[in-house]
Coordinates of C-alpha atoms and ligand atoms in Angstrom, one line a residue:
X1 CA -10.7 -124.3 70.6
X2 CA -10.0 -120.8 69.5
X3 CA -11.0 -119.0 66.3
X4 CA -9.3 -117.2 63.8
X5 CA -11.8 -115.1 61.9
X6 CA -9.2 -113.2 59.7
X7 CA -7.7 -116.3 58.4
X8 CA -11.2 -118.0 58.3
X9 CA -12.7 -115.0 56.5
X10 CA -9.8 -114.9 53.9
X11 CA -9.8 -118.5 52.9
X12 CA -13.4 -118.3 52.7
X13 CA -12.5 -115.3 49.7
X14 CA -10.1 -117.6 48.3
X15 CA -12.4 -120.5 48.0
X16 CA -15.1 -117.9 46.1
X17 CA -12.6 -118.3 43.3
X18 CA -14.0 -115.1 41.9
X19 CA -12.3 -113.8 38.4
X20 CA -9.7 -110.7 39.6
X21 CA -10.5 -108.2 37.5
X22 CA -8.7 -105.6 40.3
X23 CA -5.6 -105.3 42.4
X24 CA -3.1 -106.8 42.7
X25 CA -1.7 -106.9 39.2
X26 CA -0.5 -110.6 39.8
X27 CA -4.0 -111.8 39.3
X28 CA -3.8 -114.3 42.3
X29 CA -0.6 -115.3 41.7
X30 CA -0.8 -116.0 37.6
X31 CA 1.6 -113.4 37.0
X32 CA 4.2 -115.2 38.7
X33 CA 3.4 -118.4 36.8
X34 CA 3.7 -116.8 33.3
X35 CA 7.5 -117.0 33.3
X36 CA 9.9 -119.9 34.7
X37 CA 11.8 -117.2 36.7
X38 CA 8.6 -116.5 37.8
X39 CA 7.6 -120.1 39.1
X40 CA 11.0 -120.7 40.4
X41 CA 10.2 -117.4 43.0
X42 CA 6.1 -118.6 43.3
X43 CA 7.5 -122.4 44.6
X44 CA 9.6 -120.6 47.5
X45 CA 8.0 -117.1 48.3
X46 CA 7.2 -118.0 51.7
X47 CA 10.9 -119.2 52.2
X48 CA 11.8 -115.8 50.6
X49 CA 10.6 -113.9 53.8
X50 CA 13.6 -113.7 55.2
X51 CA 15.6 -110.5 57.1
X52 CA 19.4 -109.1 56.3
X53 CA 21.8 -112.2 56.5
X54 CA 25.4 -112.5 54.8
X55 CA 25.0 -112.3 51.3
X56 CA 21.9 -110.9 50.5
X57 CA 22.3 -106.8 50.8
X58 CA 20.4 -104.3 53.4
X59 CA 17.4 -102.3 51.7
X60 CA 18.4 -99.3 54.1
X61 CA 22.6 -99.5 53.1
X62 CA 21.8 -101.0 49.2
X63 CA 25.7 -102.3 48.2
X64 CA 24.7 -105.6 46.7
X65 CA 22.1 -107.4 45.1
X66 CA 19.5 -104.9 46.3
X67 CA 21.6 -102.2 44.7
X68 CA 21.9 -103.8 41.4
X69 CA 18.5 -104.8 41.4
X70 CA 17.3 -101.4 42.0
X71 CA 19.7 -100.2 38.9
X72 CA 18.1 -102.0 36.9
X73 CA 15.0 -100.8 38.1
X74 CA 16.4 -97.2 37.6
X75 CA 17.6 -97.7 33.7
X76 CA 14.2 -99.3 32.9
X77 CA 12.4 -96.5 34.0
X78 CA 14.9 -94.0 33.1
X79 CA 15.8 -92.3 36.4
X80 CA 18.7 -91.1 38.2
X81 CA 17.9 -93.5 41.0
X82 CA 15.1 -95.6 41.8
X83 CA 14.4 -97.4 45.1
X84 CA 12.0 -100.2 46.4
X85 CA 9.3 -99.1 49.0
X86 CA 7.6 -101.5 51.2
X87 CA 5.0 -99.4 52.7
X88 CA 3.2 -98.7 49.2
X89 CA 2.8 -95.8 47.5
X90 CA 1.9 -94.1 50.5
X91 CA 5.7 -94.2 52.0
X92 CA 6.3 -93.2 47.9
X93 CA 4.3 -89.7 48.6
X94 CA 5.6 -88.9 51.9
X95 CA 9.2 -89.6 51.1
X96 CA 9.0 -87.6 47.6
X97 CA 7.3 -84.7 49.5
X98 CA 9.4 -84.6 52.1
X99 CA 12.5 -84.5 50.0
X100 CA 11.5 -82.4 47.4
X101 CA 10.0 -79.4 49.5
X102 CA 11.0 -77.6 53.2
X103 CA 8.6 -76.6 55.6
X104 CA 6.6 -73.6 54.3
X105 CA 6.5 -74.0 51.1
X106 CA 3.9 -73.1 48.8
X107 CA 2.6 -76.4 46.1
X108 CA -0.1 -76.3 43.5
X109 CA -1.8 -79.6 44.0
X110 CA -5.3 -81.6 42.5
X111 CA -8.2 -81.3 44.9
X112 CA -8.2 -84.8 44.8
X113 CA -5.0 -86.0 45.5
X114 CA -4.4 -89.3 47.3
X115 CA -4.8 -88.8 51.7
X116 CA -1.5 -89.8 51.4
X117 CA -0.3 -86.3 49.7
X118 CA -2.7 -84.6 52.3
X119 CA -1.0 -86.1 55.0
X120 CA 2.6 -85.3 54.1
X121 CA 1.2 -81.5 53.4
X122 CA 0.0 -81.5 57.0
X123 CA 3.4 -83.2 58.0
X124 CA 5.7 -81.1 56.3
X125 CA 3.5 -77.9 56.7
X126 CA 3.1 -76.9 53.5
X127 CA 1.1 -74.1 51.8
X128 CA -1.4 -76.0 49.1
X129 CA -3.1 -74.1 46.4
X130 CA -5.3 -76.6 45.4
X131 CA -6.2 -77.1 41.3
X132 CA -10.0 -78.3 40.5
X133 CA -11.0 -81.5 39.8
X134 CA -13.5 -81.8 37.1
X135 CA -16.4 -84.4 36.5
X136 CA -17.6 -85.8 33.2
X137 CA -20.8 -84.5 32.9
X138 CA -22.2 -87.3 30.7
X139 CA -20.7 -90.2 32.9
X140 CA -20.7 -88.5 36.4
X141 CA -16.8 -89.6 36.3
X142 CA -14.4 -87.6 38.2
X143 CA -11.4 -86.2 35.7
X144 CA -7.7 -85.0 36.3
X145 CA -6.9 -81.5 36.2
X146 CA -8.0 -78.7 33.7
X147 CA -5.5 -76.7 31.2
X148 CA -7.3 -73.7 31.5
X149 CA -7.6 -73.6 35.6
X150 CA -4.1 -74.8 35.8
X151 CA -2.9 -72.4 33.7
X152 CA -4.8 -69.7 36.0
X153 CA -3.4 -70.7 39.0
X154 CA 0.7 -70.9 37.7
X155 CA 0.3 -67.4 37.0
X156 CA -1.0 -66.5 40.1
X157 CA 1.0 -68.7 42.3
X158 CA 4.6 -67.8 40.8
X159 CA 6.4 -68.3 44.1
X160 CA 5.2 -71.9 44.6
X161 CA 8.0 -74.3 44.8
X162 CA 6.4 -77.2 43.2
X163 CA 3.2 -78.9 41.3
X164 CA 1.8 -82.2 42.8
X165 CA 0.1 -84.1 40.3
X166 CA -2.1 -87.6 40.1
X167 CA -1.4 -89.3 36.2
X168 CA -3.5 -91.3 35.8
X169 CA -6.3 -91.0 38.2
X170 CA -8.2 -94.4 39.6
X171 CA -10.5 -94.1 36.7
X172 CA -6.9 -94.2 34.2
X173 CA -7.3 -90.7 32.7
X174 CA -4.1 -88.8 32.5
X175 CA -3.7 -85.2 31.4
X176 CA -1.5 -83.5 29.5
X177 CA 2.0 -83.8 31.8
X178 CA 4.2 -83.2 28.9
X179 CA 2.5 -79.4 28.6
X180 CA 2.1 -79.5 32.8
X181 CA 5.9 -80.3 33.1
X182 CA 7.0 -77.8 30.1
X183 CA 5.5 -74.9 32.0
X184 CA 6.6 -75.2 35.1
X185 CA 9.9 -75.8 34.1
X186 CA 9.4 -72.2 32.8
X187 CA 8.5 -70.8 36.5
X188 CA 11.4 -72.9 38.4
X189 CA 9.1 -75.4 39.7
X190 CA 9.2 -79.0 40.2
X191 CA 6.8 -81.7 39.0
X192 CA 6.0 -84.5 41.3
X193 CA 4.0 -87.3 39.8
X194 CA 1.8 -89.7 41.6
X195 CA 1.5 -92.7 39.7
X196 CA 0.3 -95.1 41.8
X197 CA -1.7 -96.9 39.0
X198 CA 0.7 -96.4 36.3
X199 CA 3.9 -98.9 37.0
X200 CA 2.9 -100.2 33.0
X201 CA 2.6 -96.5 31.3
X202 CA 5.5 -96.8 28.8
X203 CA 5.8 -100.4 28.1
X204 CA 3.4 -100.3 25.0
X205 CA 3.2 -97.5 22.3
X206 CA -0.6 -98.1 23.2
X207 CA -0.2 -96.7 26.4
X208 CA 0.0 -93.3 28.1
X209 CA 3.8 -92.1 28.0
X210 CA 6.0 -92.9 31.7
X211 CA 6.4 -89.6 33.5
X212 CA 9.8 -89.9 33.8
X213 CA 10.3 -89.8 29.8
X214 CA 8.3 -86.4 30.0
X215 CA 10.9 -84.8 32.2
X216 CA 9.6 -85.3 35.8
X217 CA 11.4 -84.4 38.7
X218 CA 9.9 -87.2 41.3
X219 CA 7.9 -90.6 40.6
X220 CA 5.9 -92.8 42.4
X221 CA 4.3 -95.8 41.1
X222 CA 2.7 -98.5 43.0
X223 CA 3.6 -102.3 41.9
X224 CA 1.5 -104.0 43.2
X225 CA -1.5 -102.2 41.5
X226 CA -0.8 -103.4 38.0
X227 CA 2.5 -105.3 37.8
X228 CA 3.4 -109.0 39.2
X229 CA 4.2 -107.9 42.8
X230 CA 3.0 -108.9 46.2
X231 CA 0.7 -106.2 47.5
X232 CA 2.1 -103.2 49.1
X233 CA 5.1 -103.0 47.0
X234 CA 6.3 -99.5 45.2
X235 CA 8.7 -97.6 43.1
X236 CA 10.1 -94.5 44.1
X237 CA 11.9 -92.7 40.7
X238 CA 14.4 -89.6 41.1
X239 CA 14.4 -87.5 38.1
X240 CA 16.4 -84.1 37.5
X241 CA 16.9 -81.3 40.0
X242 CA 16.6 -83.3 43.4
X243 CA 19.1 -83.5 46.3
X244 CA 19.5 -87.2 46.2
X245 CA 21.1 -87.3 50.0
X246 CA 17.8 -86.0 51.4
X247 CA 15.8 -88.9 49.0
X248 CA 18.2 -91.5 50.7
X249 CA 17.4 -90.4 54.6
X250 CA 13.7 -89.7 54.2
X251 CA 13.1 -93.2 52.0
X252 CA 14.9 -94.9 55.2
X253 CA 12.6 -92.9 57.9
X254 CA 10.1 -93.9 56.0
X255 CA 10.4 -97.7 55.3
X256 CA 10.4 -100.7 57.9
X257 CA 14.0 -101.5 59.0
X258 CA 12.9 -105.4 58.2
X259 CA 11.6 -105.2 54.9
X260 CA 10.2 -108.8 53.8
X261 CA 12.8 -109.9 50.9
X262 CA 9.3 -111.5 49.5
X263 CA 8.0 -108.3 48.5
X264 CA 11.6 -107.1 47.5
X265 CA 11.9 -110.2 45.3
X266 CA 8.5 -109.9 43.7
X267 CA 9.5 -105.8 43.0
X268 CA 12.6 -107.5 41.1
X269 CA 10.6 -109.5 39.3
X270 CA 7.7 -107.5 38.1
X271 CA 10.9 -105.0 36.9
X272 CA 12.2 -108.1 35.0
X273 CA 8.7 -108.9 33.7
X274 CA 7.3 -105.6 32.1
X275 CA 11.0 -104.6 30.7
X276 CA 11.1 -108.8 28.9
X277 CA 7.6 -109.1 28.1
X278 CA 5.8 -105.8 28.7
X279 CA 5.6 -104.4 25.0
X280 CA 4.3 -107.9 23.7
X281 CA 1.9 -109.0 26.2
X282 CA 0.4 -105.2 26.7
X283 CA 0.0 -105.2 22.8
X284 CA -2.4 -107.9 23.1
X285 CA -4.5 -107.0 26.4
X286 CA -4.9 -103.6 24.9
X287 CA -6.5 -105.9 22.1
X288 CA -8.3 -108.0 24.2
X289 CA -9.6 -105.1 25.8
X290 CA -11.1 -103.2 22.7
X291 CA -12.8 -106.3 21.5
X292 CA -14.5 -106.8 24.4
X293 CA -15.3 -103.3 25.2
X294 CA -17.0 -103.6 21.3
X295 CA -18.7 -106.9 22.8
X296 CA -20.1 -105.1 25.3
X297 CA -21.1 -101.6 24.4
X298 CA -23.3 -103.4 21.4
X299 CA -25.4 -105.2 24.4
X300 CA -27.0 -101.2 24.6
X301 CA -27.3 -101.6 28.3
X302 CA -24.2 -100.4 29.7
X303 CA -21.0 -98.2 28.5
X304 CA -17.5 -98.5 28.4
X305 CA -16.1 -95.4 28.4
X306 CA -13.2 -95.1 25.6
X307 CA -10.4 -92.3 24.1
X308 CA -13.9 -90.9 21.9
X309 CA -15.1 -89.9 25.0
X310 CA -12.4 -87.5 26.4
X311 CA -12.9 -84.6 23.9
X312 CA -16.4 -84.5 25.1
X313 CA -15.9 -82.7 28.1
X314 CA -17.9 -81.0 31.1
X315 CA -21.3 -79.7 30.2
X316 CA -19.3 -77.4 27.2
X317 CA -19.6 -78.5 23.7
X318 CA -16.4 -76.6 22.3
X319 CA -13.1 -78.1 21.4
X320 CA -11.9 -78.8 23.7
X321 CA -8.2 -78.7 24.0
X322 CA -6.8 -80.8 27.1
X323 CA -5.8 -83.5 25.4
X324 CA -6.9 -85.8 28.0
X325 CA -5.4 -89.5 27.1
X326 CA -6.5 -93.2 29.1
X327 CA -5.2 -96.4 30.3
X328 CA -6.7 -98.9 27.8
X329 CA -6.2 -101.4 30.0
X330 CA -8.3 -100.4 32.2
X331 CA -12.9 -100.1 32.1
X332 CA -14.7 -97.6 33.5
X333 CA -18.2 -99.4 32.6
X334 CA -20.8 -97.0 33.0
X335 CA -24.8 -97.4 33.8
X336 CA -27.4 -94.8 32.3
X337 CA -28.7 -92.4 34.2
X338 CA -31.3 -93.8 36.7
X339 CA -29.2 -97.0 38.0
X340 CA -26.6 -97.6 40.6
X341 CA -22.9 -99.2 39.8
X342 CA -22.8 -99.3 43.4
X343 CA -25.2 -102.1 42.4
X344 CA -23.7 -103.1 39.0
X345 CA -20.4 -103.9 41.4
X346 CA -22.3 -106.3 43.8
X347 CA -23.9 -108.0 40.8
X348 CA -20.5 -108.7 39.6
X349 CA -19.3 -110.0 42.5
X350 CA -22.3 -112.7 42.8
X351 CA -21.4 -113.5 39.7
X352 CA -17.7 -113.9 40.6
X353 CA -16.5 -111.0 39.6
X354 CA -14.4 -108.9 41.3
X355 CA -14.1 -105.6 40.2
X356 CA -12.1 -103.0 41.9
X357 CA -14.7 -99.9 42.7
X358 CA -17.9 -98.4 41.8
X359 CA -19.2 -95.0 42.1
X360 CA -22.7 -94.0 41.7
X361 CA -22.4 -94.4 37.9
X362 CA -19.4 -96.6 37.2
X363 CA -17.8 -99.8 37.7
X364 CA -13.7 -99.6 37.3
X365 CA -12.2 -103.1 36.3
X366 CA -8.5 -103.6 36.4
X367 CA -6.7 -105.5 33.9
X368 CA -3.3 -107.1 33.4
X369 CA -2.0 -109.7 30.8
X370 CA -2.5 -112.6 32.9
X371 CA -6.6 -111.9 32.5
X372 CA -7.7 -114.4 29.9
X373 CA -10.5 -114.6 27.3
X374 CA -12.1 -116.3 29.3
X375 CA -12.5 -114.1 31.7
X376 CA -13.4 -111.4 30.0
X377 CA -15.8 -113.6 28.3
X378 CA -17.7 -114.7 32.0
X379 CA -17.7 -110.7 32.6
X380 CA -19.0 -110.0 28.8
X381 CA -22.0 -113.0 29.6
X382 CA -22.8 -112.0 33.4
X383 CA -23.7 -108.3 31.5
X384 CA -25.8 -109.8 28.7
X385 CA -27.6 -111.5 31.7
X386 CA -28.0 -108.9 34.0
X387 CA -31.5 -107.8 35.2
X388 CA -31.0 -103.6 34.5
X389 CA -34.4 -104.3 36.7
X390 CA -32.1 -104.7 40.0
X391 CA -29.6 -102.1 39.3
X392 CA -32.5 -99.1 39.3
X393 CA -31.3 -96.3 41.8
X394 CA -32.6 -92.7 41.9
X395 CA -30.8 -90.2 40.0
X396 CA -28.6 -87.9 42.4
X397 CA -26.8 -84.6 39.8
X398 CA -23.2 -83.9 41.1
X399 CA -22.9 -80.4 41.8
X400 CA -20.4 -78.3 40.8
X401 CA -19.1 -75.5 43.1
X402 CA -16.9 -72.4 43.9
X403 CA -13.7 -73.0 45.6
X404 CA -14.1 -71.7 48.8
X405 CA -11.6 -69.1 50.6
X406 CA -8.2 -70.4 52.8
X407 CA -8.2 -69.1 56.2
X408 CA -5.3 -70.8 57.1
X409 CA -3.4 -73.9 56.1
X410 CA -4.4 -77.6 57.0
X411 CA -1.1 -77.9 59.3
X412 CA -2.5 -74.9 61.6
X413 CA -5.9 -76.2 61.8
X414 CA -4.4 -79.8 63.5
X415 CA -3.3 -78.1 66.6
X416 CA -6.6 -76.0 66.7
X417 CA -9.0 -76.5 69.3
X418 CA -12.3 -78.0 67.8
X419 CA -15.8 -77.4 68.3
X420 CA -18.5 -79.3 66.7
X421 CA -21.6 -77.6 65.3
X422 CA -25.0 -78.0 63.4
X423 CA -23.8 -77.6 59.9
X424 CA -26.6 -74.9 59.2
X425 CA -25.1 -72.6 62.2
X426 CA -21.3 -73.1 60.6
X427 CA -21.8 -70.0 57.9
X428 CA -18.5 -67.7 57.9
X429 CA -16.7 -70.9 60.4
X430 CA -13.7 -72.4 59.3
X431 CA -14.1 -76.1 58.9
X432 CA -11.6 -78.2 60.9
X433 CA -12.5 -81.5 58.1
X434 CA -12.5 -82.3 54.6
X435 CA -16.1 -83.2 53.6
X436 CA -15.9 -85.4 50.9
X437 CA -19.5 -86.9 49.2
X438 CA -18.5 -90.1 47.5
X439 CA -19.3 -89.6 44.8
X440 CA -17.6 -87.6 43.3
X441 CA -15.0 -88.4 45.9
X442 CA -14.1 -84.6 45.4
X443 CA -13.7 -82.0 48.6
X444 CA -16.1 -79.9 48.8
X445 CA -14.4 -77.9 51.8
X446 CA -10.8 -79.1 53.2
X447 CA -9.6 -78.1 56.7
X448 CA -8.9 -74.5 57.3
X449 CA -11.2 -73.4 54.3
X450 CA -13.8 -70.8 55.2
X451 CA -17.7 -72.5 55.4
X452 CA -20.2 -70.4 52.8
X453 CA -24.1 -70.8 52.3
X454 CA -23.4 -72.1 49.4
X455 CA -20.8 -74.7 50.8
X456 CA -23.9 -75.7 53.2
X457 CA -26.5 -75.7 50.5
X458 CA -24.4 -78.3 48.2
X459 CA -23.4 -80.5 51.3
X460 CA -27.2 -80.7 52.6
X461 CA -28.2 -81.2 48.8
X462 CA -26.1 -84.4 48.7
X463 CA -27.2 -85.3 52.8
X464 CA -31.0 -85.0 51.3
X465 CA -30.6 -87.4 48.6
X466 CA -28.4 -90.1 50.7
X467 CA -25.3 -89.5 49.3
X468 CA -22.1 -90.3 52.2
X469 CA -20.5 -87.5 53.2
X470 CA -17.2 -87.7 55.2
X471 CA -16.4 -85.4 57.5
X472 CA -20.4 -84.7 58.2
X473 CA -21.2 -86.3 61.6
X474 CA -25.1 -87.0 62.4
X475 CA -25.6 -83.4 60.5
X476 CA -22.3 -81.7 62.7
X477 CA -19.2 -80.4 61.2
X478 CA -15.9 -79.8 62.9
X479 CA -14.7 -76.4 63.0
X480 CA -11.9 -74.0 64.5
X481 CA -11.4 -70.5 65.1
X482 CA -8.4 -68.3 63.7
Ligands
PLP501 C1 -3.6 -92.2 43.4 C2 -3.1 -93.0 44.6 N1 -1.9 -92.7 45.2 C3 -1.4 -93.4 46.2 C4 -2.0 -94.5 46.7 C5 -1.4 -95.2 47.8 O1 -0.8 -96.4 47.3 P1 -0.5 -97.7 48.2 O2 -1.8 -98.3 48.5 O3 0.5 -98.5 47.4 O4 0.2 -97.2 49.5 C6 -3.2 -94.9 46.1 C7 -3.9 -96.1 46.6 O5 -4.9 -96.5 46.4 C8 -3.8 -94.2 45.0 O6 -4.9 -94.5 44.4

């Protein structure tokens, strides 16, 4: 008899029964069973996945019940037009890029934008002027974009066509948008917003604002990542100033022409749910997720990070004025210096927990209001009960650097020929890669950026102390020649 390893391997998750405290925002299903509309669609999902038939619309020619669906997605948001995507946030990006910019233009984007941005600025051969990502020096915790820096580069970038921005980042910090989006109205430009992780901003007073309230031109939001919706589900929102025609033919070219009606069906409900029972149930998490954060901070062995901690910024002990805000509904839960939440994350899962990601410092834990006390109690107990003995990890500093020069755009470098080196012998070379030490998760050098001593000094710093280094191949990087 034959095997089936994925199915084996997946039921054998499944039958972990571990606590969810990560994607999807359906929590194993619990989010469906809140409401009865919800159990009604849980009994026959499976029956759900079925393709265009009389009577039940055509994702890709929307006249129906996908149309109406999708306006009610549109006035809950407050967008011109909003459409379901059933390639994730990822078909989101490309699709928004696509639309909102022609080949050649010039974007300011984050450093650390999702590959998906990347890839559509390769795609649609775009010029990126990239903003700096900065780190929490205290926590090691990467951070969305700096006033100051950002404020630098709009200046000097005036014939840029458009700002591509991450709010929140994984971690749930957001920036400023409301003073990101007032400027560059006042250059002409557009505002794209990836919000993959915030589908919930706006449904509480207690969380960070929904970009398209603040005036943005394009949104995407994932979902799946923190709503009730089958994984791989996403919103794309159209505000002001886009040529909707172009949104229409590039959200098609994107998407699969048989689009499950299972994921559309769970994006219509997680719409229904957060717009019926968002502001009430997001109240209370936020609650349940202060109490515990007390519960756990007073254990003195571990930190969760909270809206103290964003004045407090890089290294400088000034005010500081970027008016950072956070997802409350969301941990970063931080070890001291000297342990590993690389480690801290495999503990949890042992102990059932599933958290969504660790860095070297920090654990991120996803939550959504179908997480009970319960659970949070089983993670509040596993930390009072964990051995900091097991977590110990040498201390690795996170360097901060220059940016380095563009010798040409990422799209050129693609059809480059490429010739691998020794890294020490790549001085004055163009790199052909992004090299990317996790952590920070933040390029160091991205493809078609010139390769300086001091690029090589920081990437052999981090090779030295073990730290994983895409793009750095048994000590070679790829390069190309102009
Ligand atoms: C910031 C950000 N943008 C976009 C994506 C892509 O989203 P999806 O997985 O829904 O395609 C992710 C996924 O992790 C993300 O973190």
């Amino acid at each position: 008899l034959s095997r089936l390893p994925l199915v084996e391997g997946v039921l054998k998750y499944i039958k972990e029964k571990n606590i969810l405290f990560c994607m999807p925002g359906h929590k194993g299903g619990l989010g469906f069973l809140k409401t009865t509309q919800g159990v009604e669609l849980y009994k026959n999902l499976i029956k759900g996945d079925i393709t265009e038939v009389d009577g039940v619309d055509n994702l890709h020619f929307a006249g129906g019940i996908i149309k109406e669906s999708q306006q009610l997605l549109s006035e809950y948001y407050g967008s011109i037009k909003s459409y379901f995507l059933v390639n994730g946030s990822t078909s989101g990006n490309l699709a928004m890029i696509f639309s909102a910019f022609n080949e050649g233009d010039k974007i300011i984007v984050e450093r650390n934008c999702h590959r998906s941005i990347f890839n559509a600025i390769i795609m649609r051969k775009l010029k990126p002027v990239y903003i700096k990502n900065k780190i929490h020096s205290k926590y090691d915790a990467p951070f969305p974009l700096d006033k100051e820096h950002f404020l630098y580069l709009i200046k000097e970038n005036r014939d840029a066509k458009g700002i591509i921005v991450t709010y929140p980042n994984y971690y749930g910090i957001c920036f400023d948008l409301q003073y990101v989006i007032e400027l560059a109205r006042n250059y002409g430009m557009l505002v794209l917003v990836d919000a993959a992780h915030g589908a919930h901003f706006g449904a509480s007073k207690l969380l960070p604002e929904n970009p398209l309230k603040l005036g943005a031109n394009m949104v995407v939001m994932s979902a799946h990542k923190t709503l009730p919706s089958l994984t791989q589900t996403a919103f794309l929102h159209v505000g002001e100033g886009i040529d909707i025609n172009k949104v229409d033919f590039y959200v098609s070219a994107f998407l699969s022409t048989s689009p499950s009606y299972m994921f559309l069906c769970s994006m219509d409900y997680a719409r229904f749910y957060i717009e019926e029972y968002g502001e009430k149930d997001y109240d209370e998490l936020i609650k349940i997720c202060a109490v515990n954060r007390k519960r756990i901070n007073s254990l003195g062995k571990f930190y969760v990070l909270g809206p103290e901690d964003l004045r407090e910024t890089l290294g400088n002990q000034d005010e500081d004025n970027n008016m950072y805000t956070m997802d409350l509904t969301r941990y970063i839960l931080n070890v001291p210096k000297g342990y590993s939440g690389h480690k801290l994350l495999q503990y949890l899962r042992v102990n059932k927990i599933q958290a969504e990601m660790s860095d070297s410092r920090n654990v991120v834990l996803i939550f959504s209001p179908f997480d009970s006390s319960q659970a949070f109690n089983a993670l509040y107990i596993a930390l009072k009960k964990c051995d900091m003995k097991t977590l110990e990890q040498e201390y690795v500093d996170l360097m901060d650097y220059d940016m380095p020069t563009t010798i040409m755009y990422p799209y050129e470098v693609m059809d480059r020929e490429k010739t691998i080196m020794e890294l020490r012998q790549a001085e004055h070379k163009i790199s052909a890669a992004a090299i990317v030490p996790y952590p920070p998760g933040i390029p160091i050098i991205m493809p078609g950026e010139r390769i300086e001593k001091k690029t090589i000094a920081i990437i052999e710093y981090y090779l030295r102390n073990n730290v994983t280094v895409f793009g750095i191949n048994q000590g070679k990087i790829e390069t190309v020649e102009k």
